[in-house]
PDB file of C-alpha atoms and ligand atoms in Angstrom:
ATOM      1  CA  MET M   1       2.028  13.545 -18.735  1.00  0.00           C
ATOM      2  CA  ARG M   2       4.231  10.623 -19.794  1.00  0.00           C
ATOM      3  CA  ARG M   3       2.601   7.376 -18.832  1.00  0.00           C
ATOM      4  CA  PRO M   4       5.039   4.792 -17.499  1.00  0.00           C
ATOM      5  CA  PHE M   5       4.412   1.061 -17.251  1.00  0.00           C
ATOM      6  CA  VAL M   6       2.802   0.604 -13.828  1.00  0.00           C
ATOM      7  CA  VAL M   7       2.849  -2.550 -11.728  1.00  0.00           C
ATOM      8  CA  GLY M   8       0.322  -2.378  -8.885  1.00  0.00           C
ATOM      9  CA  LEU M   9       1.809  -4.187  -5.880  1.00  0.00           C
ATOM     10  CA  THR M  10      -0.540  -5.332  -3.166  1.00  0.00           C
ATOM     11  CA  GLY M  11      -1.032  -7.957  -0.483  1.00  0.00           C
ATOM     12  CA  GLY M  12      -2.498  -8.253   2.995  1.00  0.00           C
ATOM     13  CA  ILE M  13      -0.999  -6.689   6.094  1.00  0.00           C
ATOM     14  CA  GLY M  14       2.428  -8.211   6.766  1.00  0.00           C
ATOM     15  CA  SER M  15       2.530 -10.153   3.495  1.00  0.00           C
ATOM     16  CA  GLY M  16       5.808  -8.450   2.555  1.00  0.00           C
ATOM     17  CA  LYS M  17       4.796  -5.588   0.235  1.00  0.00           C
ATOM     18  CA  SER M  18       7.462  -3.259   1.595  1.00  0.00           C
ATOM     19  CA  ALA M  19      10.120  -5.974   1.487  1.00  0.00           C
ATOM     20  CA  ALA M  20       9.186  -6.806  -2.122  1.00  0.00           C
ATOM     21  CA  ALA M  21       9.051  -3.115  -3.102  1.00  0.00           C
ATOM     22  CA  ASP M  22      12.547  -2.636  -1.630  1.00  0.00           C
ATOM     23  CA  GLY M  23      13.720  -5.524  -3.808  1.00  0.00           C
ATOM     24  CA  PHE M  24      12.267  -3.981  -6.983  1.00  0.00           C
ATOM     25  CA  ALA M  25      13.766  -0.604  -6.058  1.00  0.00           C
ATOM     26  CA  ALA M  26      17.204  -2.165  -5.554  1.00  0.00           C
ATOM     27  CA  LEU M  27      16.974  -3.522  -9.115  1.00  0.00           C
ATOM     28  CA  GLY M  28      16.167  -0.086 -10.533  1.00  0.00           C
ATOM     29  CA  ALA M  29      12.363   0.181 -10.511  1.00  0.00           C
ATOM     30  CA  ALA M  30      10.734   3.377  -9.270  1.00  0.00           C
ATOM     31  CA  VAL M  31       8.538   2.811  -6.216  1.00  0.00           C
ATOM     32  CA  VAL M  32       5.492   4.959  -5.467  1.00  0.00           C
ATOM     33  CA  ASP M  33       4.026   4.046  -2.086  1.00  0.00           C
ATOM     34  CA  THR M  34       0.497   5.268  -1.339  1.00  0.00           C
ATOM     35  CA  ASP M  35       0.909   4.620   2.410  1.00  0.00           C
ATOM     36  CA  LEU M  36       3.989   6.792   2.480  1.00  0.00           C
ATOM     37  CA  ILE M  37       2.157   9.511   0.548  1.00  0.00           C
ATOM     38  CA  ALA M  38      -0.719   9.355   3.055  1.00  0.00           C
ATOM     39  CA  HIS M  39       1.779   9.783   5.888  1.00  0.00           C
ATOM     40  CA  GLN M  40       3.455  12.730   4.205  1.00  0.00           C
ATOM     41  CA  LEU M  41       0.122  14.439   3.508  1.00  0.00           C
ATOM     42  CA  THR M  42      -0.882  14.124   7.163  1.00  0.00           C
ATOM     43  CA  ALA M  43       2.507  14.982   8.709  1.00  0.00           C
ATOM     44  CA  ALA M  44       3.167  18.486  10.070  1.00  0.00           C
ATOM     45  CA  GLY M  45       3.087  20.890   7.145  1.00  0.00           C
ATOM     46  CA  GLY M  46       1.598  18.189   4.896  1.00  0.00           C
ATOM     47  CA  GLY M  47      -0.752  19.102   2.069  1.00  0.00           C
ATOM     48  CA  ALA M  48      -3.865  17.666   3.771  1.00  0.00           C
ATOM     49  CA  ILE M  49      -3.520  19.341   7.161  1.00  0.00           C
ATOM     50  CA  GLU M  50      -5.528  22.509   6.505  1.00  0.00           C
ATOM     51  CA  ALA M  51      -8.345  20.619   4.781  1.00  0.00           C
ATOM     52  CA  LEU M  52      -8.448  18.221   7.741  1.00  0.00           C
ATOM     53  CA  ARG M  53      -8.487  21.090  10.206  1.00  0.00           C
ATOM     54  CA  ASP M  54     -11.394  22.680   8.315  1.00  0.00           C
ATOM     55  CA  ALA M  55     -13.325  19.411   8.269  1.00  0.00           C
ATOM     56  CA  PHE M  56     -12.589  18.031  11.734  1.00  0.00           C
ATOM     57  CA  GLY M  57     -11.529  21.012  13.799  1.00  0.00           C
ATOM     58  CA  ASN M  58      -8.372  21.747  15.768  1.00  0.00           C
ATOM     59  CA  ALA M  59      -8.931  18.673  17.935  1.00  0.00           C
ATOM     60  CA  ALA M  60      -7.891  16.521  14.993  1.00  0.00           C
ATOM     61  CA  ILE M  61      -4.491  18.208  14.701  1.00  0.00           C
ATOM     62  CA  SER M  62      -1.812  17.645  17.329  1.00  0.00           C
ATOM     63  CA  GLU M  63       0.361  20.372  18.852  1.00  0.00           C
ATOM     64  CA  THR M  64       3.131  19.538  16.413  1.00  0.00           C
ATOM     65  CA  GLY M  65       0.796  20.334  13.497  1.00  0.00           C
ATOM     66  CA  ALA M  66       0.428  16.746  12.293  1.00  0.00           C
ATOM     67  CA  LEU M  67      -2.813  14.798  12.105  1.00  0.00           C
ATOM     68  CA  ASP M  68      -3.493  13.322  15.546  1.00  0.00           C
ATOM     69  CA  ARG M  69      -3.627   9.725  14.339  1.00  0.00           C
ATOM     70  CA  VAL M  70      -4.722   8.234  17.642  1.00  0.00           C
ATOM     71  CA  ALA M  71      -7.635  10.664  18.018  1.00  0.00           C
ATOM     72  CA  MET M  72      -8.624  10.221  14.376  1.00  0.00           C
ATOM     73  CA  ARG M  73      -8.440   6.431  14.554  1.00  0.00           C
ATOM     74  CA  GLU M  74     -10.842   6.445  17.500  1.00  0.00           C
ATOM     75  CA  ARG M  75     -13.137   8.884  15.775  1.00  0.00           C
ATOM     76  CA  VAL M  76     -13.440   6.903  12.537  1.00  0.00           C
ATOM     77  CA  PHE M  77     -13.674   3.629  14.439  1.00  0.00           C
ATOM     78  CA  ALA M  78     -16.650   4.977  16.379  1.00  0.00           C
ATOM     79  CA  ASP M  79     -18.396   6.501  13.359  1.00  0.00           C
ATOM     80  CA  PRO M  80     -18.135   5.124   9.796  1.00  0.00           C
ATOM     81  CA  SER M  81     -19.465   8.384   8.320  1.00  0.00           C
ATOM     82  CA  GLU M  82     -16.420  10.117   9.808  1.00  0.00           C
ATOM     83  CA  ARG M  83     -14.227   7.571   8.056  1.00  0.00           C
ATOM     84  CA  GLN M  84     -15.953   8.389   4.774  1.00  0.00           C
ATOM     85  CA  ARG M  85     -15.442  12.072   5.349  1.00  0.00           C
ATOM     86  CA  LEU M  86     -11.752  11.509   6.039  1.00  0.00           C
ATOM     87  CA  GLU M  87     -11.372   9.316   2.973  1.00  0.00           C
ATOM     88  CA  ARG M  88     -13.162  11.836   0.753  1.00  0.00           C
ATOM     89  CA  ILE M  89     -10.496  14.350   1.670  1.00  0.00           C
ATOM     90  CA  LEU M  90      -7.433  12.114   1.615  1.00  0.00           C
ATOM     91  CA  HIS M  91      -8.088   9.694  -1.229  1.00  0.00           C
ATOM     92  CA  PRO M  92      -8.170  12.252  -4.080  1.00  0.00           C
ATOM     93  CA  MET M  93      -5.004  13.861  -2.698  1.00  0.00           C
ATOM     94  CA  ILE M  94      -3.215  10.510  -2.478  1.00  0.00           C
ATOM     95  CA  ARG M  95      -4.389   9.702  -5.960  1.00  0.00           C
ATOM     96  CA  ARG M  96      -3.165  13.006  -7.413  1.00  0.00           C
ATOM     97  CA  GLU M  97       0.212  12.755  -5.706  1.00  0.00           C
ATOM     98  CA  SER M  98       0.727   9.146  -6.784  1.00  0.00           C
ATOM     99  CA  ASP M  99      -0.163  10.121 -10.383  1.00  0.00           C
ATOM    100  CA  ARG M 100       2.326  12.948 -10.174  1.00  0.00           C
ATOM    101  CA  GLN M 101       5.106  10.713  -8.850  1.00  0.00           C
ATOM    102  CA  CYS M 102       4.378   8.018 -11.459  1.00  0.00           C
ATOM    103  CA  GLY M 103       4.597  10.667 -14.179  1.00  0.00           C
ATOM    104  CA  LEU M 104       7.966  11.892 -12.910  1.00  0.00           C
ATOM    105  CA  ALA M 105       9.534   8.439 -12.668  1.00  0.00           C
ATOM    106  CA  GLU M 106      12.640   8.000 -14.791  1.00  0.00           C
ATOM    107  CA  ALA M 107      12.854   4.250 -14.252  1.00  0.00           C
ATOM    108  CA  PRO M 108      11.839   1.641 -16.867  1.00  0.00           C
ATOM    109  CA  TYR M 109       8.691   0.901 -14.857  1.00  0.00           C
ATOM    110  CA  VAL M 110       6.937   1.950 -11.654  1.00  0.00           C
ATOM    111  CA  VAL M 111       5.911  -0.263  -8.751  1.00  0.00           C
ATOM    112  CA  LEU M 112       2.817   1.384  -7.263  1.00  0.00           C
ATOM    113  CA  VAL M 113       2.273   0.011  -3.752  1.00  0.00           C
ATOM    114  CA  VAL M 114      -1.418   0.096  -2.804  1.00  0.00           C
ATOM    115  CA  PRO M 115      -2.377  -1.985   0.260  1.00  0.00           C
ATOM    116  CA  LEU M 116      -6.093  -2.020  -0.660  1.00  0.00           C
ATOM    117  CA  LEU M 117      -5.645  -2.220  -4.444  1.00  0.00           C
ATOM    118  CA  ILE M 118      -8.169  -5.018  -4.869  1.00  0.00           C
ATOM    119  CA  GLU M 119     -10.620  -3.751  -2.259  1.00  0.00           C
ATOM    120  CA  SER M 120     -10.886  -0.141  -3.363  1.00  0.00           C
ATOM    121  CA  GLY M 121     -10.733  -0.713  -7.089  1.00  0.00           C
ATOM    122  CA  GLY M 122      -9.767   2.881  -7.812  1.00  0.00           C
ATOM    123  CA  TYR M 123      -6.216   2.062  -8.836  1.00  0.00           C
ATOM    124  CA  VAL M 124      -6.797  -1.135 -10.786  1.00  0.00           C
ATOM    125  CA  GLY M 125      -7.575   0.666 -14.039  1.00  0.00           C
ATOM    126  CA  ARG M 126      -4.279   2.491 -14.086  1.00  0.00           C
ATOM    127  CA  CYS M 127      -2.142  -0.572 -13.429  1.00  0.00           C
ATOM    128  CA  ASP M 128      -0.763  -2.449 -16.420  1.00  0.00           C
ATOM    129  CA  ARG M 129      -0.134  -5.441 -14.206  1.00  0.00           C
ATOM    130  CA  ILE M 130      -1.241  -6.552 -10.748  1.00  0.00           C
ATOM    131  CA  CYS M 131       1.284  -8.287  -8.528  1.00  0.00           C
ATOM    132  CA  VAL M 132       0.150  -9.850  -5.262  1.00  0.00           C
ATOM    133  CA  VAL M 133       2.515 -10.742  -2.419  1.00  0.00           C
ATOM    134  CA  ASP M 134       1.085 -13.868  -0.885  1.00  0.00           C
ATOM    135  CA  VAL M 135       1.713 -15.779   2.351  1.00  0.00           C
ATOM    136  CA  PRO M 136      -0.416 -18.163   4.414  1.00  0.00           C
ATOM    137  CA  GLU M 137      -2.503 -16.288   6.979  1.00  0.00           C
ATOM    138  CA  GLN M 138      -0.693 -17.819   9.947  1.00  0.00           C
ATOM    139  CA  LEU M 139       2.638 -16.531   8.672  1.00  0.00           C
ATOM    140  CA  GLN M 140       1.091 -13.100   8.029  1.00  0.00           C
ATOM    141  CA  ILE M 141       0.029 -12.948  11.683  1.00  0.00           C
ATOM    142  CA  GLU M 142       3.416 -14.153  12.951  1.00  0.00           C
ATOM    143  CA  ARG M 143       5.316 -11.564  10.910  1.00  0.00           C
ATOM    144  CA  VAL M 144       3.058  -8.685  11.950  1.00  0.00           C
ATOM    145  CA  LEU M 145       3.316  -9.770  15.594  1.00  0.00           C
ATOM    146  CA  ARG M 146       7.084  -9.713  15.303  1.00  0.00           C
ATOM    147  CA  ARG M 147       7.079  -6.332  13.537  1.00  0.00           C
ATOM    148  CA  SER M 148       4.599  -4.379  15.653  1.00  0.00           C
ATOM    149  CA  GLY M 149       2.891  -4.126  19.001  1.00  0.00           C
ATOM    150  CA  LEU M 150      -0.485  -5.139  17.571  1.00  0.00           C
ATOM    151  CA  SER M 151      -2.324  -7.975  19.331  1.00  0.00           C
ATOM    152  CA  SER M 152      -3.232 -11.045  17.315  1.00  0.00           C
ATOM    153  CA  ASP M 153      -6.942 -10.157  17.730  1.00  0.00           C
ATOM    154  CA  ARG M 154      -6.324  -6.734  16.256  1.00  0.00           C
ATOM    155  CA  ILE M 155      -4.341  -8.247  13.378  1.00  0.00           C
ATOM    156  CA  ARG M 156      -7.159 -10.703  12.687  1.00  0.00           C
ATOM    157  CA  SER M 157      -9.719  -7.888  12.634  1.00  0.00           C
ATOM    158  CA  ILE M 158      -7.581  -5.929  10.151  1.00  0.00           C
ATOM    159  CA  MET M 159      -7.263  -9.057   8.016  1.00  0.00           C
ATOM    160  CA  ALA M 160     -11.028  -9.613   8.170  1.00  0.00           C
ATOM    161  CA  ALA M 161     -11.584  -6.133   6.729  1.00  0.00           C
ATOM    162  CA  GLN M 162      -9.190  -6.854   3.842  1.00  0.00           C
ATOM    163  CA  ALA M 163      -9.856  -8.988   0.767  1.00  0.00           C
ATOM    164  CA  SER M 164      -9.487 -12.701   1.329  1.00  0.00           C
ATOM    165  CA  ARG M 165      -6.390 -14.475   0.141  1.00  0.00           C
ATOM    166  CA  GLU M 166      -8.407 -16.180  -2.602  1.00  0.00           C
ATOM    167  CA  THR M 167      -9.934 -12.919  -3.880  1.00  0.00           C
ATOM    168  CA  ARG M 168      -6.543 -11.297  -4.017  1.00  0.00           C
ATOM    169  CA  ARG M 169      -4.931 -14.225  -5.774  1.00  0.00           C
ATOM    170  CA  ALA M 170      -7.759 -14.323  -8.307  1.00  0.00           C
ATOM    171  CA  ALA M 171      -7.151 -10.668  -9.217  1.00  0.00           C
ATOM    172  CA  ALA M 172      -3.388 -11.123  -9.680  1.00  0.00           C
ATOM    173  CA  ASP M 173      -1.430 -11.291 -12.899  1.00  0.00           C
ATOM    174  CA  ASP M 174       1.602 -12.328 -10.877  1.00  0.00           C
ATOM    175  CA  ILE M 175       1.858 -13.840  -7.415  1.00  0.00           C
ATOM    176  CA  ILE M 176       4.967 -13.603  -5.267  1.00  0.00           C
ATOM    177  CA  ASP M 177       5.026 -16.481  -2.802  1.00  0.00           C
ATOM    178  CA  ASN M 178       6.729 -14.901   0.228  1.00  0.00           C
ATOM    179  CA  SER M 179       6.581 -17.903   2.523  1.00  0.00           C
ATOM    180  CA  GLY M 180      10.320 -18.492   2.184  1.00  0.00           C
ATOM    181  CA  ASP M 181      13.165 -16.405   3.541  1.00  0.00           C
ATOM    182  CA  LEU M 182      14.305 -12.994   2.293  1.00  0.00           C
ATOM    183  CA  THR M 183      16.829 -14.534  -0.127  1.00  0.00           C
ATOM    184  CA  ASP M 184      14.019 -16.504  -1.654  1.00  0.00           C
ATOM    185  CA  LEU M 185      11.926 -13.330  -1.943  1.00  0.00           C
ATOM    186  CA  ARG M 186      14.797 -11.539  -3.643  1.00  0.00           C
ATOM    187  CA  SER M 187      15.107 -14.193  -6.322  1.00  0.00           C
ATOM    188  CA  ARG M 188      11.354 -14.162  -6.999  1.00  0.00           C
ATOM    189  CA  VAL M 189      11.475 -10.390  -7.305  1.00  0.00           C
ATOM    190  CA  GLU M 190      14.396 -10.676  -9.729  1.00  0.00           C
ATOM    191  CA  THR M 191      12.467 -13.044 -11.970  1.00  0.00           C
ATOM    192  CA  LEU M 192       9.497 -10.673 -12.085  1.00  0.00           C
ATOM    193  CA  HIS M 193      11.779  -7.680 -12.611  1.00  0.00           C
ATOM    194  CA  ARG M 194      13.022  -9.269 -15.842  1.00  0.00           C
ATOM    195  CA  LEU M 195       9.425  -9.855 -16.947  1.00  0.00           C
ATOM    196  CA  TYR M 196       8.429  -6.263 -16.144  1.00  0.00           C
ATOM    197  CA  LEU M 197      11.421  -4.851 -18.022  1.00  0.00           C
ATOM    198  CA  ALA M 198      10.367  -6.850 -21.075  1.00  0.00           C
ATOM    199  CA  LEU M 199       6.701  -5.869 -20.778  1.00  0.00           C
ATOM    200  CA  ALA M 200       7.557  -2.213 -20.236  1.00  0.00           C
ATOM    201  CA  ALA M 201       9.842  -2.212 -23.276  1.00  0.00           C
ATOM    202  CA  LYS M 202       7.078  -3.744 -25.380  1.00  0.00           C
ATOM    203  CA  SER M 203       4.457  -1.261 -24.154  1.00  0.00           C
ATOM    204  CA  GLY M 204       6.695   1.788 -24.612  1.00  0.00           C
TER     205      GLY M 204
HETATM  206  P1  ADP O   1       3.729  -5.294   4.415  1.00  0.00           P
HETATM  207  O1  ADP O   1       4.435  -4.100   3.799  1.00  0.00           O
HETATM  208  O2  ADP O   1       3.007  -6.129   3.397  1.00  0.00           O
HETATM  209  O3  ADP O   1       2.839  -4.974   5.581  1.00  0.00           O
HETATM  210  P2  ADP O   1       6.420  -6.004   5.271  1.00  0.00           P
HETATM  211  O4  ADP O   1       7.218  -5.968   4.019  1.00  0.00           O
HETATM  212  O5  ADP O   1       6.546  -4.862   6.235  1.00  0.00           O
HETATM  213  O6  ADP O   1       4.864  -6.271   4.962  1.00  0.00           O
HETATM  214  O7  ADP O   1       6.752  -7.391   6.009  1.00  0.00           O
HETATM  215  C1  ADP O   1       6.187  -7.687   7.281  1.00  0.00           C
HETATM  216  C2  ADP O   1       7.308  -8.097   8.244  1.00  0.00           C
HETATM  217  O8  ADP O   1       7.813  -9.359   7.821  1.00  0.00           O
HETATM  218  C3  ADP O   1       8.486  -7.140   8.251  1.00  0.00           C
HETATM  219  O9  ADP O   1       9.014  -7.077   9.539  1.00  0.00           O
HETATM  220  C4  ADP O   1       9.449  -7.793   7.259  1.00  0.00           C
HETATM  221  O10 ADP O   1      10.790  -7.465   7.552  1.00  0.00           O
HETATM  222  C5  ADP O   1       9.188  -9.268   7.490  1.00  0.00           C
HETATM  223  N1  ADP O   1       9.377 -10.082   6.273  1.00  0.00           N
HETATM  224  C6  ADP O   1       8.915  -9.824   5.036  1.00  0.00           C
HETATM  225  N2  ADP O   1       9.259 -10.818   4.188  1.00  0.00           N
HETATM  226  C7  ADP O   1       9.931 -11.723   4.915  1.00  0.00           C
HETATM  227  C8  ADP O   1      10.566 -12.995   4.613  1.00  0.00           C
HETATM  228  N3  ADP O   1      10.522 -13.520   3.394  1.00  0.00           N
HETATM  229  N4  ADP O   1      11.178 -13.648   5.622  1.00  0.00           N
HETATM  230  C9  ADP O   1      11.207 -13.124   6.874  1.00  0.00           C
HETATM  231  N5  ADP O   1      10.649 -11.955   7.234  1.00  0.00           N
HETATM  232  C10 ADP O   1      10.019 -11.254   6.263  1.00  0.00           C
END
C-alpha cells in the first residue's frame, strides 16, 4: 500500500483537534479521524457489532442494532477488565480501518486524528510528525462545558486520565496554540500546512 506522509494530530479533550482538523481539510489535507471510525464501527450495521455481540451478549447492543454506549460505558467503568476486552476488539479494527483510509488518501498528506496518540503509543510509530493542539486547562474546561452537557467534575476526571499538558507538549514536533479565536487558529493551521506540504514533498 502507498504510504502517505502522516501527521498525527492530538490534544486533550476540548483542545480543538476537530477545529484544527477541519482547518487542515479545508486547505486540502486528507483527514482520518479515529474517533469517527470508532463511531462507525459501533453504529448499527458497523463492522464491530457482531464481534461485540459475541463478546458481551445482546445486552450490549441496542434495539436499533448499534452498540448501547450508555450500558457499555457503565460496564467498563465498573470493571477495567471489561474495558480491556472491549479495547482488544475495537482497537485492531480502528487501526486497520485507519491504515486503509490513510492508504487511499489522494491528498499531499494525511492528518490522522488520534485523541490518545501520546498515551496509547500505538500510532506514534506510523506518524511522520506529531502535532499537538494546546490550550491552558481552564480554557479546555470552559470550551468543553460550552460544547457538551458534561459537568466540570466529569471533564476534570477525563483530563486526569489523559496525558498531562507537559507530557503532550514534550512529545510534539509542532504545537498549535489554540488559546486565541478561530481566525487565529486558522492562520496557525495555514502556517503548518505549508510546512507539511514541504515535508511531504521531500519525503515522497
Ligand atoms: P476536540 O476535538 O479537541 O475535543 P473541538 O475542536 O471539538 O475539540 O473544540 C472544543 C470546542 O471548542 C468546540 O465547541 C469548538 O467549536 C470550540 N473551539 C475550538 N477552538 C476554538 C477557538 N479557537 N475559539 C473558540 N472556540 C473554539
